[in-house]
Coordinates of C-alpha atoms and ligand atoms in Angstrom, one line a residue:
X14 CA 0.0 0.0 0.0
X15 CA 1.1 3.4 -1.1
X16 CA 1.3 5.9 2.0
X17 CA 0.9 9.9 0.0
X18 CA 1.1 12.9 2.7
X19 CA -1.9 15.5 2.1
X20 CA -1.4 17.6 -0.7
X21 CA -2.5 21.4 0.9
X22 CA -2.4 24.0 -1.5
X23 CA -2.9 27.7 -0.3
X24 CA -4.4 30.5 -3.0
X25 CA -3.0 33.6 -2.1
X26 CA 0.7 33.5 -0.6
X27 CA -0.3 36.7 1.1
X28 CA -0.4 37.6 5.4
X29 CA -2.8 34.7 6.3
X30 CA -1.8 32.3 3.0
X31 CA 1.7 32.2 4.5
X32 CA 1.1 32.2 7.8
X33 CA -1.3 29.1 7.0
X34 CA 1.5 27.8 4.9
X35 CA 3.9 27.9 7.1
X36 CA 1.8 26.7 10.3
X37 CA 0.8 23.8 7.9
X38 CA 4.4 22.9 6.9
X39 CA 5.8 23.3 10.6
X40 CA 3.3 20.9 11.8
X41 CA 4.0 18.0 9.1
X42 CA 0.6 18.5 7.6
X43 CA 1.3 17.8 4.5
X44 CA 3.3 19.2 1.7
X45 CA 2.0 22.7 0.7
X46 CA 1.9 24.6 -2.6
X47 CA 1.5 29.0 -2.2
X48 CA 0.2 30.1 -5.3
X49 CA -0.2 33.5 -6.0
X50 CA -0.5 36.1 -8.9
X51 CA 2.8 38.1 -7.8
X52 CA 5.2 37.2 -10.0
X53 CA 7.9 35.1 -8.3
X54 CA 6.3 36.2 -4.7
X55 CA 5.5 32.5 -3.9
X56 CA 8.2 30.6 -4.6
X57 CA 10.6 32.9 -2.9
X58 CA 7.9 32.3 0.4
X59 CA 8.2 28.9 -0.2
X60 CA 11.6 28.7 -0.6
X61 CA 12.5 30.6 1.9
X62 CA 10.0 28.4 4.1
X63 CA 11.4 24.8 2.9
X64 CA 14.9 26.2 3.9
X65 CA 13.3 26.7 7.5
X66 CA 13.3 23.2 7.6
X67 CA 16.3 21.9 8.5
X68 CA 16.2 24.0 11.6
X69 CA 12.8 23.2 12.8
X70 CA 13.2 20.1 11.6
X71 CA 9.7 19.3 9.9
X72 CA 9.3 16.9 6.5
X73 CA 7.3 18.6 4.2
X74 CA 7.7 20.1 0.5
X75 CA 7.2 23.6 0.3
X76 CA 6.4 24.9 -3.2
X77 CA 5.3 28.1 -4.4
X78 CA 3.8 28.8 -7.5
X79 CA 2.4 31.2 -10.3
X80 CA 0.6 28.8 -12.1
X81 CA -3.1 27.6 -10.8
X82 CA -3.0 24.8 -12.5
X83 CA -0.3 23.3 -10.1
X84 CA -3.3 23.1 -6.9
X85 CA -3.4 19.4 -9.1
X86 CA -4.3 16.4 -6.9
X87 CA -4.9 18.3 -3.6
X88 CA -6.8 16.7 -0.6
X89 CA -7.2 20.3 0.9
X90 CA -7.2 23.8 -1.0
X91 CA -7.3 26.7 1.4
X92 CA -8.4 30.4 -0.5
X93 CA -6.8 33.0 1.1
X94 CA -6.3 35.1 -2.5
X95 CA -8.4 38.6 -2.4
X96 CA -7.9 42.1 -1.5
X97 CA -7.0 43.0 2.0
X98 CA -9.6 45.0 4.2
X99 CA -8.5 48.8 4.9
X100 CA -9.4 50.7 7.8
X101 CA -12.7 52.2 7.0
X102 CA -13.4 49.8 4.4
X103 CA -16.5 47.4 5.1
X104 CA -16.6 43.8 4.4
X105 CA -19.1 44.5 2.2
X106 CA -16.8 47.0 0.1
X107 CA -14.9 44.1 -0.5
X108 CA -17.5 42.2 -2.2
X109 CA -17.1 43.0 -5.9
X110 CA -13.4 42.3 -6.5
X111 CA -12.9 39.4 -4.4
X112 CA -16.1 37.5 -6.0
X113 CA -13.9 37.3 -9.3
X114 CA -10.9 37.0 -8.0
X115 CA -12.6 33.7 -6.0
X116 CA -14.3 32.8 -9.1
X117 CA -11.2 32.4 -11.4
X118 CA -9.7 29.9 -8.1
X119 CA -12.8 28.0 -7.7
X120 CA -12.6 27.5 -11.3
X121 CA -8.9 25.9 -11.2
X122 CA -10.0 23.8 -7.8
X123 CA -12.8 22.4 -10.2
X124 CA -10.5 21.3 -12.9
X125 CA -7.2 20.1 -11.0
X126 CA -8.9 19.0 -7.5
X127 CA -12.2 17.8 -7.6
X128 CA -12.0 16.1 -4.7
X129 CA -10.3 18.6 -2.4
X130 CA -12.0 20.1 0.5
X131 CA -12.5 24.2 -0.2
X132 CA -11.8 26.4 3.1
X133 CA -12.6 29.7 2.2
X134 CA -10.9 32.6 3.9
X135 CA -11.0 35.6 2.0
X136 CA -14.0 38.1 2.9
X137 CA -16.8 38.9 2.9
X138 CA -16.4 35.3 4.3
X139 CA -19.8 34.1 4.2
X140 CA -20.7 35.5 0.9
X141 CA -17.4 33.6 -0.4
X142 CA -18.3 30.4 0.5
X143 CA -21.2 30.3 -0.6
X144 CA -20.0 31.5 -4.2
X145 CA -17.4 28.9 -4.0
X146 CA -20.1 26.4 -3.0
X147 CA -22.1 27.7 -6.4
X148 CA -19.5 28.0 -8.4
X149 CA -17.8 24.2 -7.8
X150 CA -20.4 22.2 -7.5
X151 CA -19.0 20.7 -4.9
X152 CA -21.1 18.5 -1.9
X153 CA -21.8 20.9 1.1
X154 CA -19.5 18.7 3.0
X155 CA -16.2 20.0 1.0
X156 CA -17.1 23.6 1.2
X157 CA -16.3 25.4 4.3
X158 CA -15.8 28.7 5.3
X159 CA -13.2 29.5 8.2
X160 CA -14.6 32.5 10.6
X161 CA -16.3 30.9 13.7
X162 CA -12.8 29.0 15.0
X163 CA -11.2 32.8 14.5
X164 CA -14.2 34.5 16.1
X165 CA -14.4 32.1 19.1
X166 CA -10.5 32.4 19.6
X167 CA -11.0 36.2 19.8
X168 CA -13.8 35.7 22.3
X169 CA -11.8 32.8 24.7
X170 CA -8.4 35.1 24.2
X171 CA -11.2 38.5 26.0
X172 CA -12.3 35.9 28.4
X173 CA -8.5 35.1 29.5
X174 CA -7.6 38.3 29.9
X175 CA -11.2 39.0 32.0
X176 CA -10.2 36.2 34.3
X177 CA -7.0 35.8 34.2
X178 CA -6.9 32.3 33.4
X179 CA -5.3 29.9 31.1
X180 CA -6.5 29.9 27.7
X181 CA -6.3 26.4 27.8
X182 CA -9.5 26.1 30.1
X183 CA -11.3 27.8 28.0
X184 CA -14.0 26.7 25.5
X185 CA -15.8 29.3 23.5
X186 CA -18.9 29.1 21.2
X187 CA -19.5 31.4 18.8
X188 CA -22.2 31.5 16.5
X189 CA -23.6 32.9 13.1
X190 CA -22.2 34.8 9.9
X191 CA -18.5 36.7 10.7
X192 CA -19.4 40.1 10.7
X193 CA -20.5 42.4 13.5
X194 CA -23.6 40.4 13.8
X195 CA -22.0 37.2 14.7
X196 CA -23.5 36.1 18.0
X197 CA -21.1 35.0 21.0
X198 CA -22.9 32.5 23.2
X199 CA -21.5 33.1 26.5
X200 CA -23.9 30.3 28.3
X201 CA -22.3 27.6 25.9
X202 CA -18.8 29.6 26.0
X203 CA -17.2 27.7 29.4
X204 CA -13.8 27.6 31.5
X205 CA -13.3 23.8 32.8
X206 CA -16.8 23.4 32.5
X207 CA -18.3 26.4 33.9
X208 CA -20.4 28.9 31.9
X209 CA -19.2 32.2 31.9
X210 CA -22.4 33.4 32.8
X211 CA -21.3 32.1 36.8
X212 CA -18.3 33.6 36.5
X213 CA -18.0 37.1 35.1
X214 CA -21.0 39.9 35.6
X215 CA -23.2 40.3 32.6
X216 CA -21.9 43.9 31.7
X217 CA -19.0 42.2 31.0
X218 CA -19.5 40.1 28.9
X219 CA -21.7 42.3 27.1
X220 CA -18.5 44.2 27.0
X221 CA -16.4 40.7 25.9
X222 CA -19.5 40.0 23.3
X223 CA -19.2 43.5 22.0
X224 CA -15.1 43.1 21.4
X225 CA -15.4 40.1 20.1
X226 CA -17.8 41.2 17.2
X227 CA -15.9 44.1 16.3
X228 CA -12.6 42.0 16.6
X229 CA -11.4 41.7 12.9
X230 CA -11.9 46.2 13.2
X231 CA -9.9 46.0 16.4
X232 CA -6.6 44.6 14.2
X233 CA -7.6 46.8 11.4
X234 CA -7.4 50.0 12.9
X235 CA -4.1 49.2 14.9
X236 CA -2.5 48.2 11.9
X237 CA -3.7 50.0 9.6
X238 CA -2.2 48.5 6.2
X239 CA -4.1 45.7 6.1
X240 CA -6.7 42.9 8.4
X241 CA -5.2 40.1 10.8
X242 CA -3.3 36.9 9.7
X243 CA -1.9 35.6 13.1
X244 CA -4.8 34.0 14.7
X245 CA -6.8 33.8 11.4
X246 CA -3.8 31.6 10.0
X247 CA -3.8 29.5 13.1
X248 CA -7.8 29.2 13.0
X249 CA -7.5 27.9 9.1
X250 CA -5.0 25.4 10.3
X251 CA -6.8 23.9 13.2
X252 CA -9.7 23.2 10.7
X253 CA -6.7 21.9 8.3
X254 CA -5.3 19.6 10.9
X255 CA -8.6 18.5 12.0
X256 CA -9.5 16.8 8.3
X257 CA -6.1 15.7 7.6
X258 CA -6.1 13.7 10.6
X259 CA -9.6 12.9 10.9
X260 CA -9.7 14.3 14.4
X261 CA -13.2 15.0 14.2
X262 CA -13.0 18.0 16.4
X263 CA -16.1 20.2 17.3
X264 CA -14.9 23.4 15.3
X265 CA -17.7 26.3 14.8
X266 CA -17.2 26.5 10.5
X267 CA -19.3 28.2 8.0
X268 CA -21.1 25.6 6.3
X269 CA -24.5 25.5 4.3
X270 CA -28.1 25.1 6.7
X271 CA -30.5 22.8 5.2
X272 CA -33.0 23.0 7.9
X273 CA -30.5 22.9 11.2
X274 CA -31.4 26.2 13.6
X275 CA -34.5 26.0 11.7
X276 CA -32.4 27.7 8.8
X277 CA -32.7 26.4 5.5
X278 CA -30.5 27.3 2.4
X279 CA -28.5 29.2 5.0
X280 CA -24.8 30.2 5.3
X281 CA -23.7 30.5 8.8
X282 CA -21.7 29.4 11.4
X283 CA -22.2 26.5 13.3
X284 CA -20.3 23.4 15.2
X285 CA -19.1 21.3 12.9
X286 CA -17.1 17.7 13.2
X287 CA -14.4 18.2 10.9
X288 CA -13.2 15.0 9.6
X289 CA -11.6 13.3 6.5
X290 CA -14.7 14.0 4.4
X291 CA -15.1 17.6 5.3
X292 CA -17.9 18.2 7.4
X293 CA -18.8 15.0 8.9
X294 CA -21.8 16.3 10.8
X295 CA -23.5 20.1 12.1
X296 CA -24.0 20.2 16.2
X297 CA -27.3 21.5 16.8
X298 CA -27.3 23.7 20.0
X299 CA -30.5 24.2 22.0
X300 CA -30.8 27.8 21.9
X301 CA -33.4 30.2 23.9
X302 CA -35.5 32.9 22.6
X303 CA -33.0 35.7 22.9
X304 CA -30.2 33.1 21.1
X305 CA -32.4 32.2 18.1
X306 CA -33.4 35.8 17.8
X307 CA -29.4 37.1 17.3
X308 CA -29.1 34.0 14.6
X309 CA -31.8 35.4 12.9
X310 CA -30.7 38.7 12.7
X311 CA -27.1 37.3 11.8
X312 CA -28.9 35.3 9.1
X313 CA -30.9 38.0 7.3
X314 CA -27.5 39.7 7.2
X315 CA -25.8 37.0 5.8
X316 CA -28.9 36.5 3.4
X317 CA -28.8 40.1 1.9
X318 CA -25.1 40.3 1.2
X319 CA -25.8 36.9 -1.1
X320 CA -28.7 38.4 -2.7
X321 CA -26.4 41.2 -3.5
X322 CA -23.8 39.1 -4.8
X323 CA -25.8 37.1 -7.0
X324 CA -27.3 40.8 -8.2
X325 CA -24.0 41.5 -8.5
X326 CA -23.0 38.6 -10.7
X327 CA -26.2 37.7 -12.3
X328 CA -26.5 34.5 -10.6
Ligands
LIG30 N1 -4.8 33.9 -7.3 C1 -3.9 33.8 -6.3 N2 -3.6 34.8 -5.5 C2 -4.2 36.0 -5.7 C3 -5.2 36.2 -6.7 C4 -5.5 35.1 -7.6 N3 -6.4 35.2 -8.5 N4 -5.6 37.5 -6.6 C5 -5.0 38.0 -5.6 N5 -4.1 37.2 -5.0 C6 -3.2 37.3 -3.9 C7 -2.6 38.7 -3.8 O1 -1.5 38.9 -4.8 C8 -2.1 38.7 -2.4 O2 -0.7 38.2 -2.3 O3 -3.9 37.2 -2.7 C9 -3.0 37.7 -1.7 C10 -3.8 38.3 -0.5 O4 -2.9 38.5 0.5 P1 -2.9 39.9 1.4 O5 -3.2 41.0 0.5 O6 -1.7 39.9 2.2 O7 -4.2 39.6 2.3 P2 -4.3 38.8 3.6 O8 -4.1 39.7 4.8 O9 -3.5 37.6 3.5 O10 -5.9 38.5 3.6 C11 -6.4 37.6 2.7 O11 -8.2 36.9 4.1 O12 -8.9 37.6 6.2 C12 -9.1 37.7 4.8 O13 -10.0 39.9 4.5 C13 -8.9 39.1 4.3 O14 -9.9 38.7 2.2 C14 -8.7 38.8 2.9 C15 -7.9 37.5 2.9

């Protein structure tokens, strides 16, 4: 029997698409091809990267790549290619230029991998995956969109700092599209167990639910060049990991509703097991009146900005 590593190729060899690259590679994923439009951008990343590797001491090819033919083969193709939000700039602004640019990957994907699992990064992300999920054809269980692992992070990293406990007690839940009306659910968000609810007074997590929606803004206006890679690269890669290995962890991804939360034809984000087929199954939480009502709103969101894409592309 012939042993293969995962084949994980990254569009974009941009902030997050090398930071997933390189989290990917370090962590004997699989061996990873960058591709991106810059001439010679990605193989110098790559290269560069691959040459880390005698010193960290991980086995795995790093390639980079102008050609989008060469995501051939791949178990798992992460999109990271787009434009970069600005400060000022909504997710929404974003819409237009990145819906083509997703287009002409999804495209490749469709010819080279057909069997690859899609995880879309590149915003508007809700939007995206859904046009990726249009555009390839693909089963809903090999299209998902990475935003609730990134959102929860930012909400159990607030909760650390509130508390001043390890992050590694902590086990956050956050719901919906990934915008600023995602919906943290601090009575499913726990440390060791406990809800937050017992532990920190509601105004503040109000407060924790507030900076966790407006996270993504946070980085943007502290930087100011450009949106967050860090902990959206490591967020990508958990999800990554999680299929490569068929870990089947409980990761919160966007994924298409058909009927789950009473949604149906719905993008959002839920729990998901992640497995070696993609999504291997949606969690459905119990959720109370208030709850549902913030998945709602999140939803109708969600729902517009698709309606306006497919105006947008007359789809
Ligand atoms: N194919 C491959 N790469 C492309 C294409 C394409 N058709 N079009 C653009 N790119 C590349 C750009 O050349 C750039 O190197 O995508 C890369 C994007 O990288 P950055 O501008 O550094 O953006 P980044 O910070 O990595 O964010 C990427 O993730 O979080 C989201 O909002 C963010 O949509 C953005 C995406």
């Amino acid at each position: 029997m012939a042993f293969q590593r995962a084949k994980i190729t990254v569009f974009g060899a941009g902030f997050v698409g090398s930071t997933v690259a390189q989290r990917c590679a370090d962590k004997e994923l699989g061996d990873v091809t960058l591709v991106d439009i810059v001439p010679d951008m990605p193989m110098g990343k790559a290269l560069d990267m691959f040459e880390s590797s005698p010193v960290e001491r991980f086995d795995a090819k790093v390639t980079g790549s102008n050609n989008p033919d060469d995501c051939r083969g791949s178990d798992i193709v992460v999109v990271t290619s787009g434009i970069a939000r600005k400060p000022g700039m909504s997710r929404d602004d974003l819409l237009k230029t990145n819906a083509q640019i997703v287009y002409s990957v999804v495209d490749k994907v469709r010819e080279h991998a057909p069997n690859a699992v899609l995880i879309m990064v590149t915003n508007p992300l809700d939007v995206m995956t859904f046009l990726a999920h249009h555009r390839s054809g693909f089963p809903k269980n090999r299209v998902l969109g990475m935003a609730g692992v990134l959102d929860s992070a930012r909400m159990a990293s607030f909760v650390a700092m509130e508390l001043n406990v390890s992050i590694k007690d902590i086990s956050p839940m956050v719901l919906g599209g990934h915008g600023d009306t995602m919906v943290p659910l601090p009575r499913y968000t726990t440390v060791s167990g406990i809800p937050i609810t017992d532990l920190i007074p509601a105004d503040r997590i109000e407060a924790i639910n507030k900076r966790t929606q407006t996270g993504g803004a946070e980085i943007v206006n502290l930087l100011k060049t450009g949106s967050a890679w860090y902990a959206p690269g490591s967020s990508v890669v958990a999800m990554v990991e999680s299929i490569v290995k068929d870990q089947r962890r409980v990761l919160p991804c966007c994924v298409l509703l058909e009927g789950e939360y009473g949604l149906k034809g719905s993008w959002q984000g839920v729990p998901c097991v992640l497995g070696k087929g993609g999504l291997e199954k949606i969690i459905e939480l119990k959720l109370n009146d208030a709850e549902k009502k913030l998945l709602e709103n999140s939803n109708q969101h969600v729902a517009k900005a698709i309606a306006e894409c497919k105006t947008l592309l007359g789809l």
